[in-house]
mmCIF file of C-alpha atoms in Angstrom:
data_model
loop_
_atom_site.group_PDB
_atom_site.id
_atom_site.type_symbol
_atom_site.label_atom_id
_atom_site.label_comp_id
_atom_site.label_asym_id
_atom_site.label_seq_id
_atom_site.Cartn_x
_atom_site.Cartn_y
_atom_site.Cartn_z
ATOM 1 C CA UNK A 1 -23.433 6.458 36.976
ATOM 2 C CA UNK A 2 -19.820 8.318 36.256
ATOM 3 C CA UNK A 3 -16.313 6.824 35.171
ATOM 4 C CA UNK A 4 -15.210 5.143 38.435
ATOM 5 C CA UNK A 5 -18.581 3.245 38.493
ATOM 6 C CA UNK A 6 -22.135 3.792 40.360
ATOM 7 C CA UNK A 7 -21.844 4.851 43.625
ATOM 8 C CA UNK A 8 -25.156 4.302 45.679
ATOM 9 C CA UNK A 9 -25.494 5.573 49.437
ATOM 10 C CA UNK A 10 -23.573 8.334 49.298
ATOM 11 C CA UNK A 11 -23.843 10.422 52.491
ATOM 12 C CA UNK A 12 -25.819 7.594 54.125
ATOM 13 C CA UNK A 13 -24.409 4.679 56.598
ATOM 14 C CA UNK A 14 -22.941 2.754 53.809
ATOM 15 C CA UNK A 15 -21.475 2.889 50.389
ATOM 16 C CA UNK A 16 -21.063 0.331 47.348
ATOM 17 C CA UNK A 17 -19.180 1.182 44.570
ATOM 18 C CA UNK A 18 -19.634 -0.860 41.092
ATOM 19 C CA UNK A 19 -17.430 -0.979 38.324
ATOM 20 C CA UNK A 20 -19.523 0.698 35.292
ATOM 21 C CA UNK A 21 -19.049 -1.997 32.537
ATOM 22 C CA UNK A 22 -20.267 -5.680 32.471
ATOM 23 C CA UNK A 23 -20.258 -7.587 34.400
ATOM 24 C CA UNK A 24 -20.312 -4.478 37.081
ATOM 25 C CA UNK A 25 -17.984 -6.308 39.988
ATOM 26 C CA UNK A 26 -17.941 -4.679 43.465
ATOM 27 C CA UNK A 27 -15.516 -2.300 43.473
ATOM 28 C CA UNK A 28 -16.076 -0.858 47.028
ATOM 29 C CA UNK A 29 -18.130 -1.405 49.830
ATOM 30 C CA UNK A 30 -17.851 0.885 53.112
ATOM 31 C CA UNK A 31 -20.275 1.395 56.222
ATOM 32 C CA UNK A 32 -19.786 4.625 58.131
ATOM 33 C CA UNK A 33 -21.042 3.845 62.178
ATOM 34 C CA UNK A 34 -23.960 5.735 63.212
ATOM 35 C CA UNK A 35 -23.989 7.325 66.573
ATOM 36 C CA UNK A 36 -24.790 6.042 69.701
ATOM 37 C CA UNK A 37 -28.137 6.678 70.760
ATOM 38 C CA UNK A 38 -27.670 8.905 74.570
ATOM 39 C CA UNK A 39 -29.876 6.400 75.960
ATOM 40 C CA UNK A 40 -27.556 3.381 75.370
ATOM 41 C CA UNK A 41 -24.357 5.350 76.145
ATOM 42 C CA UNK A 42 -21.639 2.815 77.380
ATOM 43 C CA UNK A 43 -20.848 4.192 81.093
ATOM 44 C CA UNK A 44 -16.999 3.978 82.339
ATOM 45 C CA UNK A 45 -16.368 2.424 85.529
ATOM 46 C CA UNK A 46 -13.354 3.822 87.906
ATOM 47 C CA UNK A 47 -11.081 0.679 88.976
ATOM 48 C CA UNK A 48 -12.936 1.119 92.227
ATOM 49 C CA UNK A 49 -16.817 0.776 90.858
ATOM 50 C CA UNK A 50 -15.483 -2.018 88.618
ATOM 51 C CA UNK A 51 -14.360 -4.359 91.490
ATOM 52 C CA UNK A 52 -17.332 -3.313 93.312
ATOM 53 C CA UNK A 53 -19.746 -4.417 90.616
ATOM 54 C CA UNK A 54 -17.649 -7.435 90.026
ATOM 55 C CA UNK A 55 -17.763 -7.920 93.866
ATOM 56 C CA UNK A 56 -21.604 -7.903 93.723
ATOM 57 C CA UNK A 57 -22.065 -9.770 90.784
ATOM 58 C CA UNK A 58 -19.989 -12.693 91.753
ATOM 59 C CA UNK A 59 -21.303 -12.699 95.236
ATOM 60 C CA UNK A 60 -24.939 -12.980 94.367
ATOM 61 C CA UNK A 61 -23.733 -15.702 91.782
ATOM 62 C CA UNK A 62 -22.271 -17.440 94.425
ATOM 63 C CA UNK A 63 -24.898 -17.293 96.943
ATOM 64 C CA UNK A 64 -28.060 -18.724 94.628
ATOM 65 C CA UNK A 65 -25.353 -21.788 93.775
ATOM 66 C CA UNK A 66 -24.607 -20.849 90.236
ATOM 67 C CA UNK A 67 -21.273 -19.985 90.932
ATOM 68 C CA UNK A 68 -17.969 -21.844 92.387
ATOM 69 C CA UNK A 69 -14.637 -20.881 91.388
ATOM 70 C CA UNK A 70 -11.692 -18.065 91.308
ATOM 71 C CA UNK A 71 -12.330 -14.306 89.688
ATOM 72 C CA UNK A 72 -9.451 -12.229 88.894
ATOM 73 C CA UNK A 73 -9.906 -8.625 87.135
ATOM 74 C CA UNK A 74 -6.690 -7.141 86.342
ATOM 75 C CA UNK A 75 -5.572 -4.364 84.417
ATOM 76 C CA UNK A 76 -2.082 -3.661 83.054
ATOM 77 C CA UNK A 77 -0.599 -6.375 84.949
ATOM 78 C CA UNK A 78 -2.403 -4.861 88.666
ATOM 79 C CA UNK A 79 -5.196 -6.791 90.393
ATOM 80 C CA UNK A 80 -7.953 -4.681 90.655
ATOM 81 C CA UNK A 81 -10.263 -7.618 91.942
ATOM 82 C CA UNK A 82 -9.829 -11.197 92.968
ATOM 83 C CA UNK A 83 -11.928 -13.236 95.127
ATOM 84 C CA UNK A 84 -12.223 -17.013 95.676
ATOM 85 C CA UNK A 85 -16.116 -18.898 96.364
ATOM 86 C CA UNK A 86 -17.401 -22.116 96.714
ATOM 87 C CA UNK A 87 -16.121 -25.281 97.323
ATOM 88 C CA UNK A 88 -13.210 -26.969 95.654
ATOM 89 C CA UNK A 89 -14.132 -30.538 97.183
ATOM 90 C CA UNK A 90 -17.699 -30.901 98.075
ATOM 91 C CA UNK A 91 -17.035 -34.012 99.847
ATOM 92 C CA UNK A 92 -14.511 -32.744 102.698
ATOM 93 C CA UNK A 93 -15.680 -29.292 102.390
ATOM 94 C CA UNK A 94 -12.829 -27.776 101.121
ATOM 95 C CA UNK A 95 -12.809 -24.196 99.986
ATOM 96 C CA UNK A 96 -11.879 -22.697 96.971
ATOM 97 C CA UNK A 97 -8.908 -20.040 97.305
ATOM 98 C CA UNK A 98 -6.925 -17.973 94.657
ATOM 99 C CA UNK A 99 -4.482 -20.910 94.954
ATOM 100 C CA UNK A 100 -7.096 -23.442 94.133
ATOM 101 C CA UNK A 101 -5.847 -25.407 90.740
ATOM 102 C CA UNK A 102 -8.891 -26.291 88.767
ATOM 103 C CA UNK A 103 -9.211 -29.099 86.095
ATOM 104 C CA UNK A 104 -10.428 -27.411 83.373
ATOM 105 C CA UNK A 105 -9.611 -30.349 80.578
ATOM 106 C CA UNK A 106 -10.240 -28.943 77.121
ATOM 107 C CA UNK A 107 -11.042 -25.592 77.810
ATOM 108 C CA UNK A 108 -7.453 -24.877 78.549
ATOM 109 C CA UNK A 109 -7.283 -25.556 74.561
ATOM 110 C CA UNK A 110 -9.529 -22.277 74.077
ATOM 111 C CA UNK A 111 -7.301 -20.224 76.262
ATOM 112 C CA UNK A 112 -4.185 -21.390 74.482
ATOM 113 C CA UNK A 113 -5.783 -20.255 71.194
ATOM 114 C CA UNK A 114 -6.716 -17.358 72.245
ATOM 115 C CA UNK A 115 -3.192 -16.308 73.318
ATOM 116 C CA UNK A 116 -1.618 -17.843 70.572
ATOM 117 C CA UNK A 117 -3.977 -16.090 68.063
ATOM 118 C CA UNK A 118 -3.019 -12.630 70.178
ATOM 119 C CA UNK A 119 0.616 -13.438 69.125
ATOM 120 C CA UNK A 120 0.101 -13.716 65.745
ATOM 121 C CA UNK A 121 -2.250 -10.374 65.815
ATOM 122 C CA UNK A 122 1.067 -8.607 67.391
ATOM 123 C CA UNK A 123 3.200 -9.695 64.848
ATOM 124 C CA UNK A 124 5.022 -12.294 67.181
ATOM 125 C CA UNK A 125 3.974 -15.417 65.614
ATOM 126 C CA UNK A 126 2.719 -16.717 62.239
ATOM 127 C CA UNK A 127 0.236 -19.153 61.979
ATOM 128 C CA UNK A 128 2.202 -20.936 58.824
ATOM 129 C CA UNK A 129 5.091 -21.148 60.164
ATOM 130 C CA UNK A 130 6.765 -24.321 61.400
ATOM 131 C CA UNK A 131 6.899 -25.481 65.208
ATOM 132 C CA UNK A 132 10.381 -25.835 64.883
ATOM 133 C CA UNK A 133 10.439 -21.947 64.344
ATOM 134 C CA UNK A 134 9.443 -21.214 67.885
ATOM 135 C CA UNK A 135 10.382 -24.656 69.685
ATOM 136 C CA UNK A 136 13.621 -24.739 68.024
ATOM 137 C CA UNK A 137 14.688 -27.780 70.098
ATOM 138 C CA UNK A 138 11.876 -30.060 69.135
ATOM 139 C CA UNK A 139 13.105 -33.560 69.487
ATOM 140 C CA UNK A 140 10.891 -34.809 66.482
ATOM 141 C CA UNK A 141 12.449 -33.027 63.813
ATOM 142 C CA UNK A 142 10.057 -34.547 60.913
ATOM 143 C CA UNK A 143 7.035 -32.733 63.225
ATOM 144 C CA UNK A 144 8.999 -29.424 64.027
ATOM 145 C CA UNK A 145 9.647 -28.774 60.049
ATOM 146 C CA UNK A 146 5.911 -30.023 58.996
ATOM 147 C CA UNK A 147 3.655 -29.051 61.546
ATOM 148 C CA UNK A 148 2.531 -25.719 61.896
ATOM 149 C CA UNK A 149 1.077 -23.417 64.455
ATOM 150 C CA UNK A 150 -1.950 -23.658 62.265
ATOM 151 C CA UNK A 151 -1.874 -27.704 62.228
ATOM 152 C CA UNK A 152 -1.797 -27.431 66.024
ATOM 153 C CA UNK A 153 -4.473 -25.197 67.207
ATOM 154 C CA UNK A 154 -7.048 -26.897 64.614
ATOM 155 C CA UNK A 155 -5.730 -30.116 65.879
ATOM 156 C CA UNK A 156 -4.700 -31.466 62.118
ATOM 157 C CA UNK A 157 -1.020 -31.796 61.877
ATOM 158 C CA UNK A 158 -0.054 -33.603 65.208
ATOM 159 C CA UNK A 159 1.324 -36.848 64.799
ATOM 160 C CA UNK A 160 -1.558 -39.484 66.649
ATOM 161 C CA UNK A 161 -0.162 -40.413 70.004
ATOM 162 C CA UNK A 162 -2.141 -43.091 72.301
ATOM 163 C CA UNK A 163 -2.854 -42.717 75.973
ATOM 164 C CA UNK A 164 0.148 -45.544 76.573
ATOM 165 C CA UNK A 165 2.877 -43.851 74.482
ATOM 166 C CA UNK A 166 1.875 -40.389 76.486
ATOM 167 C CA UNK A 167 1.817 -42.014 79.670
ATOM 168 C CA UNK A 168 5.079 -43.866 78.699
ATOM 169 C CA UNK A 169 6.814 -40.476 77.278
ATOM 170 C CA UNK A 170 5.848 -38.444 80.206
ATOM 171 C CA UNK A 171 7.322 -40.797 82.983
ATOM 172 C CA UNK A 172 10.865 -40.882 81.115
#
């Protein structure tokens, strides 16, 4: 033990430092990354090779009846690969296209949450900020000032609205 406390694992993949005096609280925990073994190297693909690999995977899945939909792969705003497979409407034999609108239902919640959390990570949105911070003309001032982004993402702060109320408001 030293003045700073015990230090375990020095020179090893991990480090744990504890206070020298009781109750010996942990002061620091650190992990060092081990180098990736050569046999587990990650192969970086060129954009052309990536497009080819995605095309092959999508084609194989579609041919096996395991995929119907649209795929778009982009980097820095440039489309590397896009293709639609399968049927949008089996009854009428209508094929999917890149313009097909899919009924995603609640899956949109996950995409929205991911996008919002990316904005949080970038420092552009705060989870504890009220809705009115970002939607300054939100019509319900009570909701705009009390309901936070966190509430919206966790479905815990918005006032309850029945389907009939929603439909009535939507048609106005």
